[in-house]
């Protein structure tokens, strides 16, 4: 029995956060206990990783707003002063003609506007928008993972509690059997050896209970960390495991998963981002046509007064045509095309992985259901065997070892049933996660 308990521990830590029908899902939270829904909500509210991702979404939205500025004029104001010595001076009759002032003042406002960029601004905007969608979908994925972490820890705690109850029942039954042995020893019907053998089994059962209690405390510690409540020695989780069979339509689940899984959305986001990056690189090597208007004032006009500050305007149109960039843009297009093809292949791989996840979840549910049925049969058989072993021992036609073995078999069958219920419950949540169903 102890070896089976040790095998149950990895299932708790390696179980794929999968879902189940359990009666603990009452959506009412109290101040001294946590239901499943209350646990998930508390984990969501307490985790700073969600806040961090939300700020990344805000940053992405700001980048989208920045990309829109390419459609608007760009206006700047400039004021300069320059002292130039010496200046050229020419004799002119009785006077000296100075060609430029020593003190130069210039103040103007410049407005620039891109008249035609052949889609570069559009490409920049589309890339920023695609990156913003990815940031938003990352929040969905993070919330999903947090929710299923909370579900796993919640049911791990319930599983450990149920397993400890089974151990308590076995210990109580063995202790009752020990008291009967002691009476038989006093009556001279049994030997002290039978009492000692029973005590050994009690000690083994108590050791198994200690291991389960340690695992329970570890699960509670992990949940406290997830809730950012390290001061809680024991998390006030409320609920119980319950078995409720439900049919699984694998084909329908696969179709739902391919449509709803956040991993698929993120893979498609990566495709869109790669395509947007490629479009931007293709546009970046095209000509651009811009206009500029400048109005302001400056001194330095020779006639009639060199120092006089005068109003002036400038208007210009500029055409920029890239001629040669050392094949940089060509190599950038090659890189971006490779990234786009890689993103497409990644999407196909994610879809295949999701189909596999759904099938594995369905297989786990089916196996757990079969194990539950077997456990029920084993409990009935072990209960009957224990009753018969006790009766045989009572009439001195059986041995104490037969009774102890029957006690152990019954405890193992009960633990197997608890394990089957836990696996089935987690299998249901595994299926929910596989199809992309939200539980928060």
PDB file of C-alpha atoms in Angstrom, residues 245-373:
ATOM      1  CA  UNK A 245     -19.355  10.440 -15.686  1.00  0.00           C
ATOM      2  CA  UNK A 246     -19.839  12.479 -18.874  1.00  0.00           C
ATOM      3  CA  UNK A 247     -19.488  11.364 -22.523  1.00  0.00           C
ATOM      4  CA  UNK A 248     -16.719  12.835 -24.700  1.00  0.00           C
ATOM      5  CA  UNK A 249     -17.171  13.618 -28.400  1.00  0.00           C
ATOM      6  CA  UNK A 250     -13.556  13.636 -29.595  1.00  0.00           C
ATOM      7  CA  UNK A 251     -14.225  14.998 -33.102  1.00  0.00           C
ATOM      8  CA  UNK A 252     -16.323  17.867 -31.784  1.00  0.00           C
ATOM      9  CA  UNK A 253     -13.723  18.590 -29.110  1.00  0.00           C
ATOM     10  CA  UNK A 254     -10.929  18.725 -31.709  1.00  0.00           C
ATOM     11  CA  UNK A 255     -12.893  21.161 -33.874  1.00  0.00           C
ATOM     12  CA  UNK A 256     -13.551  23.345 -30.850  1.00  0.00           C
ATOM     13  CA  UNK A 257      -9.906  23.201 -29.801  1.00  0.00           C
ATOM     14  CA  UNK A 258      -8.555  24.249 -33.204  1.00  0.00           C
ATOM     15  CA  UNK A 259     -10.900  27.219 -33.133  1.00  0.00           C
ATOM     16  CA  UNK A 260     -10.584  28.336 -29.494  1.00  0.00           C
ATOM     17  CA  UNK A 261      -7.175  27.374 -28.123  1.00  0.00           C
ATOM     18  CA  UNK A 262      -5.133  30.500 -27.290  1.00  0.00           C
ATOM     19  CA  UNK A 263      -2.026  28.771 -28.634  1.00  0.00           C
ATOM     20  CA  UNK A 264      -3.635  28.705 -32.082  1.00  0.00           C
ATOM     21  CA  UNK A 265      -4.506  32.375 -31.779  1.00  0.00           C
ATOM     22  CA  UNK A 266      -0.957  33.212 -30.747  1.00  0.00           C
ATOM     23  CA  UNK A 267       0.436  31.175 -33.654  1.00  0.00           C
ATOM     24  CA  UNK A 268      -1.836  33.035 -36.061  1.00  0.00           C
ATOM     25  CA  UNK A 269      -0.827  36.297 -34.421  1.00  0.00           C
ATOM     26  CA  UNK A 270       2.797  35.373 -35.114  1.00  0.00           C
ATOM     27  CA  UNK A 271       1.875  34.715 -38.756  1.00  0.00           C
ATOM     28  CA  UNK A 272       0.176  38.105 -39.067  1.00  0.00           C
ATOM     29  CA  UNK A 273       3.089  39.860 -37.393  1.00  0.00           C
ATOM     30  CA  UNK A 274       5.606  38.168 -39.687  1.00  0.00           C
ATOM     31  CA  UNK A 275       3.542  39.098 -42.743  1.00  0.00           C
ATOM     32  CA  UNK A 276       3.237  42.694 -41.524  1.00  0.00           C
ATOM     33  CA  UNK A 277       6.999  42.833 -40.961  1.00  0.00           C
ATOM     34  CA  UNK A 278       7.598  41.558 -44.493  1.00  0.00           C
ATOM     35  CA  UNK A 279       5.208  44.154 -45.967  1.00  0.00           C
ATOM     36  CA  UNK A 280       6.993  46.939 -44.055  1.00  0.00           C
ATOM     37  CA  UNK A 281      10.401  45.843 -45.305  1.00  0.00           C
ATOM     38  CA  UNK A 282       9.108  45.655 -48.879  1.00  0.00           C
ATOM     39  CA  UNK A 283       7.737  49.194 -48.594  1.00  0.00           C
ATOM     40  CA  UNK A 284      10.764  50.694 -46.854  1.00  0.00           C
ATOM     41  CA  UNK A 285      12.854  50.733 -50.052  1.00  0.00           C
ATOM     42  CA  UNK A 286      10.298  52.715 -52.070  1.00  0.00           C
ATOM     43  CA  UNK A 287      10.495  56.466 -52.853  1.00  0.00           C
ATOM     44  CA  UNK A 288       8.815  59.080 -50.689  1.00  0.00           C
ATOM     45  CA  UNK A 289       7.463  62.501 -51.561  1.00  0.00           C
ATOM     46  CA  UNK A 290       7.186  65.177 -48.898  1.00  0.00           C
ATOM     47  CA  UNK A 291       6.328  68.845 -48.655  1.00  0.00           C
ATOM     48  CA  UNK A 292       7.685  71.489 -46.288  1.00  0.00           C
ATOM     49  CA  UNK A 293       6.507  75.014 -45.505  1.00  0.00           C
ATOM     50  CA  UNK A 294       8.467  77.406 -43.327  1.00  0.00           C
ATOM     51  CA  UNK A 295       7.501  80.847 -42.053  1.00  0.00           C
ATOM     52  CA  UNK A 296       9.405  83.130 -39.722  1.00  0.00           C
ATOM     53  CA  UNK A 297      11.794  86.043 -39.567  1.00  0.00           C
ATOM     54  CA  UNK A 298      15.495  86.753 -39.655  1.00  0.00           C
ATOM     55  CA  UNK A 299      17.940  89.599 -40.069  1.00  0.00           C
ATOM     56  CA  UNK A 300      20.865  89.868 -42.495  1.00  0.00           C
ATOM     57  CA  UNK A 301      19.148  91.321 -45.549  1.00  0.00           C
ATOM     58  CA  UNK A 302      21.503  93.937 -46.965  1.00  0.00           C
ATOM     59  CA  UNK A 303      18.887  96.406 -48.139  1.00  0.00           C
ATOM     60  CA  UNK A 304      17.885  98.704 -46.593  1.00  0.00           C
ATOM     61  CA  UNK A 305      19.076  97.780 -43.079  1.00  0.00           C
ATOM     62  CA  UNK A 306      21.321  94.832 -42.334  1.00  0.00           C
ATOM     63  CA  UNK A 307      20.113  94.516 -38.735  1.00  0.00           C
ATOM     64  CA  UNK A 308      16.415  94.718 -39.463  1.00  0.00           C
ATOM     65  CA  UNK A 309      14.390  91.587 -38.569  1.00  0.00           C
ATOM     66  CA  UNK A 310      12.226  90.682 -41.582  1.00  0.00           C
ATOM     67  CA  UNK A 311       9.442  88.169 -42.225  1.00  0.00           C
ATOM     68  CA  UNK A 312      10.243  85.419 -44.720  1.00  0.00           C
ATOM     69  CA  UNK A 313       8.750  82.170 -46.036  1.00  0.00           C
ATOM     70  CA  UNK A 314      10.116  79.009 -47.618  1.00  0.00           C
ATOM     71  CA  UNK A 315       8.197  76.269 -49.475  1.00  0.00           C
ATOM     72  CA  UNK A 316       9.764  73.084 -50.747  1.00  0.00           C
ATOM     73  CA  UNK A 317       8.901  69.682 -52.154  1.00  0.00           C
ATOM     74  CA  UNK A 318      11.331  66.811 -51.701  1.00  0.00           C
ATOM     75  CA  UNK A 319      11.445  63.463 -53.502  1.00  0.00           C
ATOM     76  CA  UNK A 320      13.659  60.802 -51.919  1.00  0.00           C
ATOM     77  CA  UNK A 321      14.554  57.779 -54.020  1.00  0.00           C
ATOM     78  CA  UNK A 322      16.726  54.996 -52.545  1.00  0.00           C
ATOM     79  CA  UNK A 323      19.362  54.015 -55.096  1.00  0.00           C
ATOM     80  CA  UNK A 324      21.742  51.588 -53.420  1.00  0.00           C
ATOM     81  CA  UNK A 325      21.852  50.324 -49.832  1.00  0.00           C
ATOM     82  CA  UNK A 326      24.429  47.567 -50.121  1.00  0.00           C
ATOM     83  CA  UNK A 327      21.670  44.922 -50.608  1.00  0.00           C
ATOM     84  CA  UNK A 328      20.509  45.467 -47.031  1.00  0.00           C
ATOM     85  CA  UNK A 329      16.819  45.648 -47.966  1.00  0.00           C
ATOM     86  CA  UNK A 330      17.134  42.569 -50.159  1.00  0.00           C
ATOM     87  CA  UNK A 331      18.616  40.552 -47.305  1.00  0.00           C
ATOM     88  CA  UNK A 332      15.979  41.888 -44.921  1.00  0.00           C
ATOM     89  CA  UNK A 333      13.255  40.631 -47.275  1.00  0.00           C
ATOM     90  CA  UNK A 334      14.870  37.203 -47.389  1.00  0.00           C
ATOM     91  CA  UNK A 335      14.935  37.092 -43.573  1.00  0.00           C
ATOM     92  CA  UNK A 336      11.343  38.311 -43.243  1.00  0.00           C
ATOM     93  CA  UNK A 337      10.095  35.771 -45.810  1.00  0.00           C
ATOM     94  CA  UNK A 338      11.806  32.965 -43.898  1.00  0.00           C
ATOM     95  CA  UNK A 339      10.220  34.167 -40.660  1.00  0.00           C
ATOM     96  CA  UNK A 340       6.781  34.214 -42.309  1.00  0.00           C
ATOM     97  CA  UNK A 341       7.182  30.643 -43.576  1.00  0.00           C
ATOM     98  CA  UNK A 342       8.418  29.564 -40.152  1.00  0.00           C
ATOM     99  CA  UNK A 343       5.344  31.102 -38.500  1.00  0.00           C
ATOM    100  CA  UNK A 344       3.051  29.231 -40.904  1.00  0.00           C
ATOM    101  CA  UNK A 345       4.777  25.935 -40.130  1.00  0.00           C
ATOM    102  CA  UNK A 346       4.529  26.697 -36.435  1.00  0.00           C
ATOM    103  CA  UNK A 347       0.763  27.144 -36.739  1.00  0.00           C
ATOM    104  CA  UNK A 348       0.433  23.740 -38.398  1.00  0.00           C
ATOM    105  CA  UNK A 349       2.540  22.147 -35.669  1.00  0.00           C
ATOM    106  CA  UNK A 350       0.426  23.788 -32.939  1.00  0.00           C
ATOM    107  CA  UNK A 351      -2.766  22.504 -34.537  1.00  0.00           C
ATOM    108  CA  UNK A 352      -1.400  18.946 -34.639  1.00  0.00           C
ATOM    109  CA  UNK A 353      -0.261  19.242 -31.030  1.00  0.00           C
ATOM    110  CA  UNK A 354      -3.730  20.421 -29.994  1.00  0.00           C
ATOM    111  CA  UNK A 355      -5.380  17.444 -31.705  1.00  0.00           C
ATOM    112  CA  UNK A 356      -3.005  15.191 -29.775  1.00  0.00           C
ATOM    113  CA  UNK A 357      -3.850  16.992 -26.502  1.00  0.00           C
ATOM    114  CA  UNK A 358      -7.566  16.394 -27.022  1.00  0.00           C
ATOM    115  CA  UNK A 359      -7.103  12.711 -27.806  1.00  0.00           C
ATOM    116  CA  UNK A 360      -4.836  12.219 -24.791  1.00  0.00           C
ATOM    117  CA  UNK A 361      -7.351  13.940 -22.525  1.00  0.00           C
ATOM    118  CA  UNK A 362     -10.149  11.732 -23.862  1.00  0.00           C
ATOM    119  CA  UNK A 363      -7.974   8.639 -23.339  1.00  0.00           C
ATOM    120  CA  UNK A 364      -7.197   9.690 -19.760  1.00  0.00           C
ATOM    121  CA  UNK A 365     -10.885  10.210 -19.017  1.00  0.00           C
ATOM    122  CA  UNK A 366     -11.773   6.790 -20.431  1.00  0.00           C
ATOM    123  CA  UNK A 367      -8.990   5.056 -18.482  1.00  0.00           C
ATOM    124  CA  UNK A 368      -9.896   6.847 -15.243  1.00  0.00           C
ATOM    125  CA  UNK A 369     -13.542   5.875 -15.670  1.00  0.00           C
ATOM    126  CA  UNK A 370     -12.553   2.230 -16.118  1.00  0.00           C
ATOM    127  CA  UNK A 371     -10.285   2.400 -13.077  1.00  0.00           C
ATOM    128  CA  UNK A 372     -13.093   3.869 -11.021  1.00  0.00           C
ATOM    129  CA  UNK A 373     -15.353   0.959 -11.964  1.00  0.00           C
TER     130      UNK A 373
END
